[in-house]
mmCIF file of N, CA and C in Angstrom:
data_model
loop_
_atom_site.group_PDB
_atom_site.id
_atom_site.type_symbol
_atom_site.label_atom_id
_atom_site.label_comp_id
_atom_site.label_asym_id
_atom_site.label_seq_id
_atom_site.Cartn_x
_atom_site.Cartn_y
_atom_site.Cartn_z
ATOM 1 N N MET A 1 0.940 -1.736 0.392
ATOM 2 C CA MET A 1 0.159 -0.330 0.058
ATOM 3 C C MET A 1 0.472 1.467 -0.128
ATOM 4 N N THR A 2 0.454 2.082 -1.148
ATOM 5 C CA THR A 2 1.285 3.422 -1.275
ATOM 6 C C THR A 2 0.883 4.545 -0.257
ATOM 7 N N ALA A 3 1.430 5.109 0.319
ATOM 8 C CA ALA A 3 0.701 5.875 1.326
ATOM 9 C C ALA A 3 0.748 7.692 0.360
ATOM 10 N N GLU A 4 -0.223 8.197 0.055
ATOM 11 C CA GLU A 4 -0.285 8.955 -0.783
ATOM 12 C C GLU A 4 -1.037 10.296 0.059
ATOM 13 N N PHE A 5 -0.161 11.504 -0.595
ATOM 14 C CA PHE A 5 -0.468 12.874 0.334
ATOM 15 C C PHE A 5 -1.746 13.120 0.321
ATOM 16 N N MET A 6 -2.557 13.193 1.505
ATOM 17 C CA MET A 6 -3.918 13.621 1.609
ATOM 18 C C MET A 6 -4.478 15.265 1.256
ATOM 19 N N GLY A 7 -5.384 15.369 0.217
ATOM 20 C CA GLY A 7 -5.857 16.625 0.038
ATOM 21 C C GLY A 7 -6.833 16.902 0.940
ATOM 22 N N PRO A 8 -7.671 18.290 -0.039
ATOM 23 C CA PRO A 8 -8.366 18.993 0.932
ATOM 24 C C PRO A 8 -9.765 17.720 1.344
ATOM 25 N N PRO A 9 -10.225 18.538 1.780
ATOM 26 C CA PRO A 9 -10.476 19.113 2.748
ATOM 27 C C PRO A 9 -9.460 18.773 4.006
ATOM 28 N N TRP A 10 -9.258 19.616 4.766
ATOM 29 C CA TRP A 10 -7.694 19.961 5.739
ATOM 30 C C TRP A 10 -8.689 19.464 7.346
ATOM 31 N N GLN A 11 -7.920 18.806 8.185
ATOM 32 C CA GLN A 11 -8.164 18.862 9.491
ATOM 33 C C GLN A 11 -7.860 20.467 10.218
ATOM 34 N N ALA A 12 -9.030 20.712 10.978
ATOM 35 C CA ALA A 12 -8.332 22.044 11.358
ATOM 36 C C ALA A 12 -8.504 22.180 12.754
ATOM 37 N N ASP A 13 -7.366 22.360 13.531
ATOM 38 C CA ASP A 13 -7.658 22.381 14.965
ATOM 39 C C ASP A 13 -7.618 24.125 15.564
ATOM 40 N N TRP A 14 -8.173 24.362 16.978
ATOM 41 C CA TRP A 14 -8.419 25.423 17.292
ATOM 42 C C TRP A 14 -7.101 25.319 18.387
ATOM 43 N N THR A 15 -6.619 26.462 18.625
ATOM 44 C CA THR A 15 -5.950 26.237 20.534
ATOM 45 C C THR A 15 -7.299 26.653 21.084
ATOM 46 N N LYS A 16 -6.895 26.575 22.338
ATOM 47 C CA LYS A 16 -8.043 26.605 23.419
ATOM 48 C C LYS A 16 -8.364 28.082 23.310
ATOM 49 N N GLU A 17 -7.192 29.265 23.231
ATOM 50 C CA GLU A 17 -7.121 30.892 23.610
ATOM 51 C C GLU A 17 -8.147 31.058 21.936
ATOM 52 N N ALA A 18 -7.788 30.618 20.875
ATOM 53 C CA ALA A 18 -8.393 30.861 19.778
ATOM 54 C C ALA A 18 -10.101 30.592 19.425
ATOM 55 N N GLU A 19 -9.981 29.605 19.814
ATOM 56 C CA GLU A 19 -10.926 28.935 19.940
ATOM 57 C C GLU A 19 -11.979 29.779 21.055
ATOM 58 N N ASP A 20 -11.587 30.300 22.271
ATOM 59 C CA ASP A 20 -12.459 31.366 22.969
ATOM 60 C C ASP A 20 -12.678 32.164 22.491
ATOM 61 N N ASN A 21 -11.846 32.992 21.845
ATOM 62 C CA ASN A 21 -11.894 34.261 20.811
ATOM 63 C C ASN A 21 -12.968 34.182 20.234
ATOM 64 N N ARG A 22 -12.857 33.009 19.066
ATOM 65 C CA ARG A 22 -13.780 33.084 18.118
ATOM 66 C C ARG A 22 -15.625 32.616 18.958
ATOM 67 N N ASN A 23 -15.519 32.363 20.133
ATOM 68 C CA ASN A 23 -16.800 31.927 21.042
ATOM 69 C C ASN A 23 -17.285 33.099 21.266
ATOM 70 N N ALA A 24 -16.515 34.251 21.849
ATOM 71 C CA ALA A 24 -16.984 35.212 22.160
ATOM 72 C C ALA A 24 -17.193 36.319 21.630
ATOM 73 N N LEU A 25 -16.793 36.442 20.211
ATOM 74 C CA LEU A 25 -17.258 37.091 19.129
ATOM 75 C C LEU A 25 -19.265 37.419 18.820
ATOM 76 N N PRO A 26 -19.725 38.671 18.423
ATOM 77 C CA PRO A 26 -20.834 38.349 17.721
ATOM 78 C C PRO A 26 -21.101 37.205 17.156
ATOM 79 N N LEU A 27 -22.383 36.885 16.579
ATOM 80 C CA LEU A 27 -22.595 36.120 15.684
ATOM 81 C C LEU A 27 -22.154 36.262 14.266
ATOM 82 N N GLN A 28 -22.321 37.527 13.991
ATOM 83 C CA GLN A 28 -21.951 38.261 12.630
ATOM 84 C C GLN A 28 -20.683 38.159 12.228
ATOM 85 N N ALA A 29 -19.741 38.217 13.522
ATOM 86 C CA ALA A 29 -18.492 37.926 13.397
ATOM 87 C C ALA A 29 -17.563 36.847 13.180
ATOM 88 N N ARG A 30 -18.375 35.914 14.031
ATOM 89 C CA ARG A 30 -17.757 34.287 14.038
ATOM 90 C C ARG A 30 -18.970 33.306 12.564
ATOM 91 N N SER A 31 -19.401 34.141 12.027
ATOM 92 C CA SER A 31 -19.958 33.521 10.376
ATOM 93 C C SER A 31 -19.200 34.190 9.322
ATOM 94 N N LEU A 32 -18.307 35.043 9.718
ATOM 95 C CA LEU A 32 -16.630 35.655 8.885
ATOM 96 C C LEU A 32 -15.835 34.978 9.625
ATOM 97 N N VAL A 33 -15.548 34.815 10.408
ATOM 98 C CA VAL A 33 -14.484 33.417 11.037
ATOM 99 C C VAL A 33 -14.151 32.199 10.813
ATOM 100 N N ASP A 34 -16.250 31.833 10.422
ATOM 101 C CA ASP A 34 -16.360 30.521 9.962
ATOM 102 C C ASP A 34 -15.814 30.408 8.183
ATOM 103 N N ALA A 35 -16.408 31.061 7.599
ATOM 104 C CA ALA A 35 -16.303 31.612 6.659
ATOM 105 C C ALA A 35 -14.524 31.674 5.906
ATOM 106 N N ALA A 36 -13.690 32.207 6.661
ATOM 107 C CA ALA A 36 -12.169 32.496 6.303
ATOM 108 C C ALA A 36 -11.999 30.747 6.632
ATOM 109 N N ARG A 37 -12.471 30.262 7.941
ATOM 110 C CA ARG A 37 -11.640 28.571 8.476
ATOM 111 C C ARG A 37 -12.270 27.768 7.073
ATOM 112 N N ALA A 38 -13.362 28.153 6.438
ATOM 113 C CA ALA A 38 -14.174 27.204 5.397
ATOM 114 C C ALA A 38 -12.809 27.712 4.019
ATOM 115 N N GLU A 39 -12.556 28.380 3.650
ATOM 116 C CA GLU A 39 -11.360 28.589 2.927
ATOM 117 C C GLU A 39 -10.232 28.093 3.037
ATOM 118 N N LEU A 40 -9.576 28.128 4.105
ATOM 119 C CA LEU A 40 -8.541 27.357 4.442
ATOM 120 C C LEU A 40 -8.149 25.933 4.398
ATOM 121 N N VAL A 41 -9.389 25.189 4.980
ATOM 122 C CA VAL A 41 -9.726 23.648 4.796
ATOM 123 C C VAL A 41 -10.015 22.715 3.560
ATOM 124 N N THR A 42 -10.728 24.318 3.013
ATOM 125 C CA THR A 42 -11.343 23.699 1.277
ATOM 126 C C THR A 42 -9.835 23.817 0.071
ATOM 127 N N ALA A 43 -8.646 24.916 0.350
ATOM 128 C CA ALA A 43 -8.249 25.254 0.030
ATOM 129 C C ALA A 43 -6.843 24.286 -0.963
ATOM 130 N N LYS A 44 -6.519 24.085 -2.138
ATOM 131 C CA LYS A 44 -5.791 22.747 -2.374
ATOM 132 C C LYS A 44 -4.134 23.199 -1.427
ATOM 133 N N ASP A 45 -3.858 24.472 -1.359
ATOM 134 C CA ASP A 45 -2.837 24.821 -0.297
ATOM 135 C C ASP A 45 -3.399 26.439 0.518
ATOM 136 N N PRO A 46 -3.247 25.592 1.415
ATOM 137 C CA PRO A 46 -4.014 26.749 2.802
ATOM 138 C C PRO A 46 -2.627 27.819 2.740
ATOM 139 N N TYR A 47 -1.270 27.684 2.235
ATOM 140 C CA TYR A 47 -0.501 29.032 2.692
ATOM 141 C C TYR A 47 -0.619 29.416 0.714
ATOM 142 N N PHE A 48 -1.837 29.898 -0.039
ATOM 143 C CA PHE A 48 -1.949 30.192 -1.250
ATOM 144 C C PHE A 48 -0.678 30.760 -1.745
ATOM 145 N N ARG A 49 0.127 29.507 -2.359
ATOM 146 C CA ARG A 49 1.702 29.916 -2.461
ATOM 147 C C ARG A 49 1.306 30.230 -4.462
ATOM 148 N N GLY A 50 2.411 30.699 -4.844
ATOM 149 C CA GLY A 50 2.136 31.639 -6.356
ATOM 150 C C GLY A 50 1.197 32.688 -6.756
ATOM 151 N N ILE A 51 1.656 33.031 -8.035
ATOM 152 C CA ILE A 51 1.464 34.108 -8.468
ATOM 153 C C ILE A 51 -0.010 34.173 -8.275
ATOM 154 N N ASP A 52 -0.796 35.217 -7.836
ATOM 155 C CA ASP A 52 -2.424 35.205 -8.046
ATOM 156 C C ASP A 52 -3.178 34.395 -7.295
ATOM 157 N N LYS A 53 -2.663 33.258 -6.560
ATOM 158 C CA LYS A 53 -3.648 31.963 -5.728
ATOM 159 C C LYS A 53 -4.378 32.519 -5.143
ATOM 160 N N ALA A 54 -4.107 33.369 -4.454
ATOM 161 C CA ALA A 54 -5.333 34.477 -3.480
ATOM 162 C C ALA A 54 -6.135 34.968 -4.396
ATOM 163 N N ALA A 55 -6.357 35.046 -5.322
ATOM 164 C CA ALA A 55 -7.521 35.844 -6.511
ATOM 165 C C ALA A 55 -8.353 34.633 -6.141
ATOM 166 N N ASP A 56 -8.241 33.765 -5.985
ATOM 167 C CA ASP A 56 -9.633 32.435 -5.306
ATOM 168 C C ASP A 56 -10.615 32.878 -4.170
ATOM 169 N N LEU A 57 -9.610 33.992 -3.334
ATOM 170 C CA LEU A 57 -10.531 33.733 -1.718
ATOM 171 C C LEU A 57 -11.687 34.965 -2.162
ATOM 172 N N PRO A 58 -12.495 35.028 -1.209
ATOM 173 C CA PRO A 58 -13.896 35.833 -1.285
ATOM 174 C C PRO A 58 -13.429 37.260 -1.206
ATOM 175 N N ALA A 59 -14.030 38.250 -1.908
ATOM 176 C CA ALA A 59 -14.067 40.124 -1.462
ATOM 177 C C ALA A 59 -13.464 40.113 -0.291
ATOM 178 N N GLY A 60 -12.563 40.787 0.465
ATOM 179 C CA GLY A 60 -12.369 40.934 1.529
ATOM 180 C C GLY A 60 -11.227 39.886 2.297
ATOM 181 N N MET A 61 -11.262 38.931 1.406
ATOM 182 C CA MET A 61 -9.857 38.323 1.951
ATOM 183 C C MET A 61 -9.249 37.781 1.466
ATOM 184 N N SER A 62 -7.317 38.016 2.981
ATOM 185 C CA SER A 62 -6.425 37.946 1.777
ATOM 186 C C SER A 62 -5.112 36.979 2.475
ATOM 187 N N VAL A 63 -4.151 36.218 2.356
ATOM 188 C CA VAL A 63 -3.498 36.016 2.657
ATOM 189 C C VAL A 63 -2.100 35.931 2.727
ATOM 190 N N GLU A 64 -1.484 36.019 3.981
ATOM 191 C CA GLU A 64 0.378 36.372 3.789
ATOM 192 C C GLU A 64 0.711 35.906 4.744
ATOM 193 N N PRO A 65 2.422 35.310 4.587
ATOM 194 C CA PRO A 65 3.212 34.747 5.493
ATOM 195 C C PRO A 65 3.341 35.441 6.708
ATOM 196 N N VAL A 66 3.507 35.408 8.141
ATOM 197 C CA VAL A 66 3.314 36.269 9.054
ATOM 198 C C VAL A 66 5.191 37.111 9.090
ATOM 199 N N GLN A 67 6.089 36.017 8.607
ATOM 200 C CA GLN A 67 7.607 36.530 8.421
ATOM 201 C C GLN A 67 7.514 36.395 6.863
ATOM 202 N N SER A 68 8.011 37.301 6.051
ATOM 203 C CA SER A 68 8.525 37.234 4.674
ATOM 204 C C SER A 68 9.601 36.250 4.719
ATOM 205 N N THR A 69 10.570 36.330 5.613
ATOM 206 C CA THR A 69 11.418 35.189 5.251
ATOM 207 C C THR A 69 11.237 33.545 5.492
ATOM 208 N N ARG A 70 9.996 33.626 6.107
ATOM 209 C CA ARG A 70 9.516 31.933 6.531
ATOM 210 C C ARG A 70 8.414 31.864 6.081
ATOM 211 N N PRO A 71 8.252 31.695 4.421
ATOM 212 C CA PRO A 71 7.057 31.360 3.317
ATOM 213 C C PRO A 71 6.271 29.718 3.958
ATOM 214 N N GLY A 72 7.029 28.997 5.039
ATOM 215 C CA GLY A 72 6.764 27.667 4.948
ATOM 216 C C GLY A 72 6.403 28.247 6.369
ATOM 217 N N GLY A 73 6.173 28.833 7.162
ATOM 218 C CA GLY A 73 6.004 29.101 8.790
ATOM 219 C C GLY A 73 4.348 29.618 9.155
ATOM 220 N N ALA A 74 4.208 29.766 9.444
ATOM 221 C CA ALA A 74 2.527 30.867 10.579
ATOM 222 C C ALA A 74 2.442 31.483 9.161
ATOM 223 N N HIS A 75 1.216 31.593 8.955
ATOM 224 C CA HIS A 75 0.237 32.832 7.906
ATOM 225 C C HIS A 75 -0.981 33.337 8.380
ATOM 226 N N ILE A 76 -1.441 34.066 8.033
ATOM 227 C CA ILE A 76 -2.235 35.081 8.609
ATOM 228 C C ILE A 76 -3.357 34.704 7.248
ATOM 229 N N ILE A 77 -4.601 34.983 7.462
ATOM 230 C CA ILE A 77 -5.992 34.829 6.682
ATOM 231 C C ILE A 77 -6.669 36.361 7.430
ATOM 232 N N TYR A 78 -6.583 36.633 6.474
ATOM 233 C CA TYR A 78 -7.410 38.455 7.061
ATOM 234 C C TYR A 78 -9.015 38.596 6.133
ATOM 235 N N PHE A 79 -9.999 38.504 7.201
ATOM 236 C CA PHE A 79 -11.353 38.191 6.456
ATOM 237 C C PHE A 79 -11.705 39.926 6.980
ATOM 238 N N ASP A 80 -13.155 40.184 6.398
ATOM 239 C CA ASP A 80 -14.089 41.312 6.735
ATOM 240 C C ASP A 80 -12.718 42.785 6.183
ATOM 241 N N HIS A 81 -12.220 42.366 5.169
ATOM 242 C CA HIS A 81 -11.592 43.857 4.532
ATOM 243 C C HIS A 81 -10.312 44.057 5.774
ATOM 244 N N GLY A 82 -9.403 43.329 6.224
ATOM 245 C CA GLY A 82 -8.316 43.410 7.116
ATOM 246 C C GLY A 82 -9.196 43.694 8.583
ATOM 247 N N ARG A 83 -10.350 43.515 9.209
ATOM 248 C CA ARG A 83 -11.102 43.928 9.983
ATOM 249 C C ARG A 83 -10.888 42.914 11.098
ATOM 250 N N GLY A 84 -10.387 41.614 10.391
ATOM 251 C CA GLY A 84 -10.283 40.110 11.418
ATOM 252 C C GLY A 84 -9.352 39.905 10.934
ATOM 253 N N TRP A 85 -8.561 38.826 11.576
ATOM 254 C CA TRP A 85 -8.012 37.723 10.884
ATOM 255 C C TRP A 85 -8.002 36.130 11.830
ATOM 256 N N LEU A 86 -7.006 35.310 10.855
ATOM 257 C CA LEU A 86 -6.648 34.111 11.938
ATOM 258 C C LEU A 86 -5.248 33.996 11.507
ATOM 259 N N ARG A 87 -4.890 33.691 12.407
ATOM 260 C CA ARG A 87 -3.049 33.481 12.306
ATOM 261 C C ARG A 87 -2.862 31.513 12.462
ATOM 262 N N TYR A 88 -2.603 31.055 11.592
ATOM 263 C CA TYR A 88 -2.389 29.774 11.439
ATOM 264 C C TYR A 88 -1.166 28.750 10.833
ATOM 265 N N VAL A 89 -0.994 27.756 11.061
ATOM 266 C CA VAL A 89 0.215 27.080 10.647
ATOM 267 C C VAL A 89 -0.351 25.700 10.029
ATOM 268 N N PHE A 90 0.153 25.769 8.857
ATOM 269 C CA PHE A 90 -0.079 24.539 7.916
ATOM 270 C C PHE A 90 0.889 23.200 8.080
ATOM 271 N N THR A 91 0.656 22.225 8.345
ATOM 272 C CA THR A 91 1.592 20.861 8.261
ATOM 273 C C THR A 91 0.858 20.154 7.563
ATOM 274 N N PRO A 92 1.932 20.205 6.120
ATOM 275 C CA PRO A 92 1.226 19.027 5.247
ATOM 276 C C PRO A 92 1.980 17.498 5.097
ATOM 277 N N ARG A 93 2.096 16.800 6.409
ATOM 278 C CA ARG A 93 2.432 15.381 7.206
ATOM 279 C C ARG A 93 1.496 14.794 5.572
ATOM 280 N N THR A 94 2.273 13.382 5.336
ATOM 281 C CA THR A 94 1.523 13.009 4.686
ATOM 282 C C THR A 94 0.651 11.505 5.282
ATOM 283 N N ALA A 95 0.398 11.631 6.427
ATOM 284 C CA ALA A 95 -0.570 11.199 7.083
ATOM 285 C C ALA A 95 -0.951 12.406 8.178
ATOM 286 N N ASP A 96 -1.987 12.347 8.194
ATOM 287 C CA ASP A 96 -2.618 13.320 9.341
ATOM 288 C C ASP A 96 -2.294 14.688 9.029
ATOM 289 N N PRO A 97 -2.203 14.988 8.046
ATOM 290 C CA PRO A 97 -2.412 16.757 7.539
ATOM 291 C C PRO A 97 -3.272 17.806 8.287
ATOM 292 N N GLN A 98 -2.533 18.783 8.809
ATOM 293 C CA GLN A 98 -3.371 19.981 9.659
ATOM 294 C C GLN A 98 -2.966 20.907 9.540
ATOM 295 N N ILE A 99 -4.080 21.978 9.939
ATOM 296 C CA ILE A 99 -4.120 23.722 9.786
ATOM 297 C C ILE A 99 -4.184 23.344 11.351
ATOM 298 N N VAL A 100 -3.374 24.644 12.159
ATOM 299 C CA VAL A 100 -3.816 25.032 13.220
ATOM 300 C C VAL A 100 -4.163 26.415 13.935
ATOM 301 N N ILE A 101 -4.823 26.289 14.200
ATOM 302 C CA ILE A 101 -5.321 28.562 14.319
ATOM 303 C C ILE A 101 -5.099 28.383 15.926
ATOM 304 N N ASP A 102 -4.025 29.093 15.609
ATOM 305 C CA ASP A 102 -3.399 29.795 17.119
ATOM 306 C C ASP A 102 -4.267 31.216 17.416
ATOM 307 N N GLU A 103 -4.696 32.181 16.691
ATOM 308 C CA GLU A 103 -5.223 33.407 16.797
ATOM 309 C C GLU A 103 -6.349 33.657 15.955
ATOM 310 N N CYS A 104 -7.662 34.057 16.566
ATOM 311 C CA CYS A 104 -8.447 34.878 16.204
ATOM 312 C C CYS A 104 -8.857 36.658 16.775
ATOM 313 N N ILE A 105 -9.308 37.340 15.911
ATOM 314 C CA ILE A 105 -8.703 38.539 16.192
ATOM 315 C C ILE A 105 -9.854 38.918 15.129
ATOM 316 N N TRP A 106 -10.867 39.604 16.224
ATOM 317 C CA TRP A 106 -12.098 40.745 15.159
ATOM 318 C C TRP A 106 -12.075 41.839 15.918
ATOM 319 N N LEU A 107 -11.978 42.979 15.082
ATOM 320 C CA LEU A 107 -12.124 44.123 15.893
ATOM 321 C C LEU A 107 -13.517 45.009 15.135
#
């Protein structure tokens, strides 16, 4: 049996703090957070690498690395035209690839 790289939908886990922050938001903001999370878990590459890869994101959403010198490190998906964001790390393992969301902010 060959181990194949799994594809979307990806497993997404929240740190306790990020989940608590999400749960404390008003319903409208939680809907925006859930839409951003849905974009992450269904993307072929949750880091949206390549030219115009983020063009497929809905209006008001964008993705960038936290540090430009670490393109494989933590990333941020902005939503609600930059009013909110999720910071996350994607681990593309052959077995059990996952996204870990460690920050959820909406202003």
